[in-house]
Amino acid sequence: LGPGSAEAVPELTEVLKDKSPEVRAAACIALGNAGTSAKTALPALQNAIQDSDDKVGLCALRAITTIGVTDNA
C-alpha cells in the first residue's frame, strides 16, 4: 500500500481487532504505508499502542509517526 490507498483503510482498521498478533502488526504496517490516506485509522492505531503484544504496539506507534510525518510533508 501507499499514499492514495484510502479504500483499504476501513478494512485494515478492522483487522487491528484480529486474534493473531502477527495479523494485527501487519495491519499497522500497512496503515502506516498508506500515509495520510490512513488518517481515519489514527484512533484505532492509538489504541493498538497498548496492545498486549509489544510488536503490535511498536508497529502502531511507527504507523502513527509515519502518518504524521507524511501529513507534514
mmCIF file with all atom_site columns, C-alpha atoms in Angstrom:
data_model
loop_
_atom_site.group_PDB
_atom_site.id
_atom_site.type_symbol
_atom_site.label_atom_id
_atom_site.label_alt_id
_atom_site.label_comp_id
_atom_site.label_asym_id
_atom_site.label_entity_id
_atom_site.label_seq_id
_atom_site.pdbx_PDB_ins_code
_atom_site.Cartn_x
_atom_site.Cartn_y
_atom_site.Cartn_z
_atom_site.occupancy
_atom_site.B_iso_or_equiv
_atom_site.pdbx_formal_charge
_atom_site.auth_seq_id
_atom_site.auth_comp_id
_atom_site.auth_asym_id
_atom_site.auth_atom_id
_atom_site.pdbx_PDB_model_num
ATOM 1  C CA . LEU A 1 1  ? 0.000   0.000   0.000  1.00 0.00 ? 1  LEU A CA 1
ATOM 2  C CA . GLY A 1 2  ? 0.986   3.565   -0.468 1.00 0.00 ? 2  GLY A CA 1
ATOM 3  C CA . PRO A 1 3  ? -0.482  7.036   -0.406 1.00 0.00 ? 3  PRO A CA 1
ATOM 4  C CA . GLY A 1 4  ? -3.877  7.043   -2.062 1.00 0.00 ? 4  GLY A CA 1
ATOM 5  C CA . SER A 1 5  ? -4.933  3.712   -0.551 1.00 0.00 ? 5  SER A CA 1
ATOM 6  C CA . ALA A 1 6  ? -7.923  5.117   1.281  1.00 0.00 ? 6  ALA A CA 1
ATOM 7  C CA . GLU A 1 7  ? -10.269 2.348   0.116  1.00 0.00 ? 7  GLU A CA 1
ATOM 8  C CA . ALA A 1 8  ? -8.346  -0.258  2.141  1.00 0.00 ? 8  ALA A CA 1
ATOM 9  C CA . VAL A 1 9  ? -8.198  1.743   5.375  1.00 0.00 ? 9  VAL A CA 1
ATOM 10 C CA . PRO A 1 10 ? -11.582 0.713   6.861  1.00 0.00 ? 10 PRO A CA 1
ATOM 11 C CA . GLU A 1 11 ? -10.851 -2.990  6.349  1.00 0.00 ? 11 GLU A CA 1
ATOM 12 C CA . LEU A 1 12 ? -7.321  -2.679  7.734  1.00 0.00 ? 12 LEU A CA 1
ATOM 13 C CA . THR A 1 13 ? -8.688  -0.825  10.744 1.00 0.00 ? 13 THR A CA 1
ATOM 14 C CA . GLU A 1 14 ? -10.986 -3.773  11.441 1.00 0.00 ? 14 GLU A CA 1
ATOM 15 C CA . VAL A 1 15 ? -8.051  -6.165  11.102 1.00 0.00 ? 15 VAL A CA 1
ATOM 16 C CA . LEU A 1 16 ? -6.484  -4.434  14.118 1.00 0.00 ? 16 LEU A CA 1
ATOM 17 C CA . LYS A 1 17 ? -9.027  -6.471  16.145 1.00 0.00 ? 17 LYS A CA 1
ATOM 18 C CA . ASP A 1 18 ? -7.831  -9.832  14.765 1.00 0.00 ? 18 ASP A CA 1
ATOM 19 C CA . LYS A 1 19 ? -6.915  -12.585 17.251 1.00 0.00 ? 19 LYS A CA 1
ATOM 20 C CA . SER A 1 20 ? -3.441  -13.014 15.760 1.00 0.00 ? 20 SER A CA 1
ATOM 21 C CA . PRO A 1 21 ? -0.769  -10.512 16.846 1.00 0.00 ? 21 PRO A CA 1
ATOM 22 C CA . GLU A 1 22 ? 1.080   -11.107 13.572 1.00 0.00 ? 22 GLU A CA 1
ATOM 23 C CA . VAL A 1 23 ? -2.010  -10.094 11.606 1.00 0.00 ? 23 VAL A CA 1
ATOM 24 C CA . ARG A 1 24 ? -2.563  -7.022  13.807 1.00 0.00 ? 24 ARG A CA 1
ATOM 25 C CA . ALA A 1 25 ? 1.081   -5.963  13.366 1.00 0.00 ? 25 ALA A CA 1
ATOM 26 C CA . ALA A 1 26 ? 0.814   -6.400  9.590  1.00 0.00 ? 26 ALA A CA 1
ATOM 27 C CA . ALA A 1 27 ? -2.294  -4.200  9.565  1.00 0.00 ? 27 ALA A CA 1
ATOM 28 C CA . CYS A 1 28 ? -0.406  -1.498  11.467 1.00 0.00 ? 28 CYS A CA 1
ATOM 29 C CA . ILE A 1 29 ? 2.428   -1.632  8.949  1.00 0.00 ? 29 ILE A CA 1
ATOM 30 C CA . ALA A 1 30 ? 0.016   -1.452  6.019  1.00 0.00 ? 30 ALA A CA 1
ATOM 31 C CA . LEU A 1 31 ? -1.799  1.502   7.552  1.00 0.00 ? 31 LEU A CA 1
ATOM 32 C CA . GLY A 1 32 ? 1.491   3.301   8.061  1.00 0.00 ? 32 GLY A CA 1
ATOM 33 C CA . ASN A 1 33 ? 2.412   2.639   4.436  1.00 0.00 ? 33 ASN A CA 1
ATOM 34 C CA . ALA A 1 34 ? -0.889  4.184   3.350  1.00 0.00 ? 34 ALA A CA 1
ATOM 35 C CA . GLY A 1 35 ? 0.284   7.550   4.675  1.00 0.00 ? 35 GLY A CA 1
ATOM 36 C CA . THR A 1 36 ? -2.239  10.330  5.066  1.00 0.00 ? 36 THR A CA 1
ATOM 37 C CA . SER A 1 37 ? -4.899  8.113   3.492  1.00 0.00 ? 37 SER A CA 1
ATOM 38 C CA . ALA A 1 38 ? -4.965  6.306   6.845  1.00 0.00 ? 38 ALA A CA 1
ATOM 39 C CA . LYS A 1 39 ? -5.723  9.349   8.995  1.00 0.00 ? 39 LYS A CA 1
ATOM 40 C CA . THR A 1 40 ? -9.138  7.922   9.868  1.00 0.00 ? 40 THR A CA 1
ATOM 41 C CA . ALA A 1 41 ? -7.370  4.926   11.434 1.00 0.00 ? 41 ALA A CA 1
ATOM 42 C CA . LEU A 1 42 ? -5.434  7.060   13.926 1.00 0.00 ? 42 LEU A CA 1
ATOM 43 C CA . PRO A 1 43 ? -7.809  6.425   16.878 1.00 0.00 ? 43 PRO A CA 1
ATOM 44 C CA . ALA A 1 44 ? -7.599  2.649   16.344 1.00 0.00 ? 44 ALA A CA 1
ATOM 45 C CA . LEU A 1 45 ? -3.821  2.852   15.981 1.00 0.00 ? 45 LEU A CA 1
ATOM 46 C CA . GLN A 1 46 ? -3.610  4.849   19.206 1.00 0.00 ? 46 GLN A CA 1
ATOM 47 C CA . ASN A 1 47 ? -5.492  2.042   20.948 1.00 0.00 ? 47 ASN A CA 1
ATOM 48 C CA . ALA A 1 48 ? -3.189  -0.521  19.339 1.00 0.00 ? 48 ALA A CA 1
ATOM 49 C CA . ILE A 1 49 ? -0.178  1.087   21.011 1.00 0.00 ? 49 ILE A CA 1
ATOM 50 C CA . GLN A 1 50 ? -1.418  -0.561  24.222 1.00 0.00 ? 50 GLN A CA 1
ATOM 51 C CA . ASP A 1 51 ? -1.842  -3.983  22.579 1.00 0.00 ? 51 ASP A CA 1
ATOM 52 C CA . SER A 1 52 ? -0.920  -6.990  24.714 1.00 0.00 ? 52 SER A CA 1
ATOM 53 C CA . ASP A 1 53 ? 1.740   -7.846  22.129 1.00 0.00 ? 53 ASP A CA 1
ATOM 54 C CA . ASP A 1 54 ? 4.715   -5.470  22.177 1.00 0.00 ? 54 ASP A CA 1
ATOM 55 C CA . LYS A 1 55 ? 5.366   -5.864  18.446 1.00 0.00 ? 55 LYS A CA 1
ATOM 56 C CA . VAL A 1 56 ? 1.845   -4.679  17.644 1.00 0.00 ? 56 VAL A CA 1
ATOM 57 C CA . GLY A 1 57 ? 2.271   -1.666  19.898 1.00 0.00 ? 57 GLY A CA 1
ATOM 58 C CA . LEU A 1 58 ? 5.576   -0.763  18.277 1.00 0.00 ? 58 LEU A CA 1
ATOM 59 C CA . CYS A 1 59 ? 4.153   -1.164  14.783 1.00 0.00 ? 59 CYS A CA 1
ATOM 60 C CA . ALA A 1 60 ? 1.179   1.019   15.722 1.00 0.00 ? 60 ALA A CA 1
ATOM 61 C CA . LEU A 1 61 ? 3.489   3.724   17.058 1.00 0.00 ? 61 LEU A CA 1
ATOM 62 C CA . ARG A 1 62 ? 5.565   3.624   13.884 1.00 0.00 ? 62 ARG A CA 1
ATOM 63 C CA . ALA A 1 63 ? 2.410   3.848   11.758 1.00 0.00 ? 63 ALA A CA 1
ATOM 64 C CA . ILE A 1 64 ? 1.169   6.885   13.680 1.00 0.00 ? 64 ILE A CA 1
ATOM 65 C CA . THR A 1 65 ? 4.563   8.544   13.313 1.00 0.00 ? 65 THR A CA 1
ATOM 66 C CA . THR A 1 66 ? 4.672   7.773   9.600  1.00 0.00 ? 66 THR A CA 1
ATOM 67 C CA . ILE A 1 67 ? 1.163   9.118   9.022  1.00 0.00 ? 67 ILE A CA 1
ATOM 68 C CA . GLY A 1 68 ? 2.066   12.278  10.929 1.00 0.00 ? 68 GLY A CA 1
ATOM 69 C CA . VAL A 1 69 ? 5.359   12.751  9.097  1.00 0.00 ? 69 VAL A CA 1
ATOM 70 C CA . THR A 1 70 ? 3.655   12.184  5.750  1.00 0.00 ? 70 THR A CA 1
ATOM 71 C CA . ASP A 1 71 ? 0.956   14.658  6.695  1.00 0.00 ? 71 ASP A CA 1
ATOM 72 C CA . ASN A 1 72 ? 3.500   17.410  7.345  1.00 0.00 ? 72 ASN A CA 1
ATOM 73 C CA . ALA A 1 73 ? 5.448   16.838  4.127  1.00 0.00 ? 73 ALA A CA 1
#
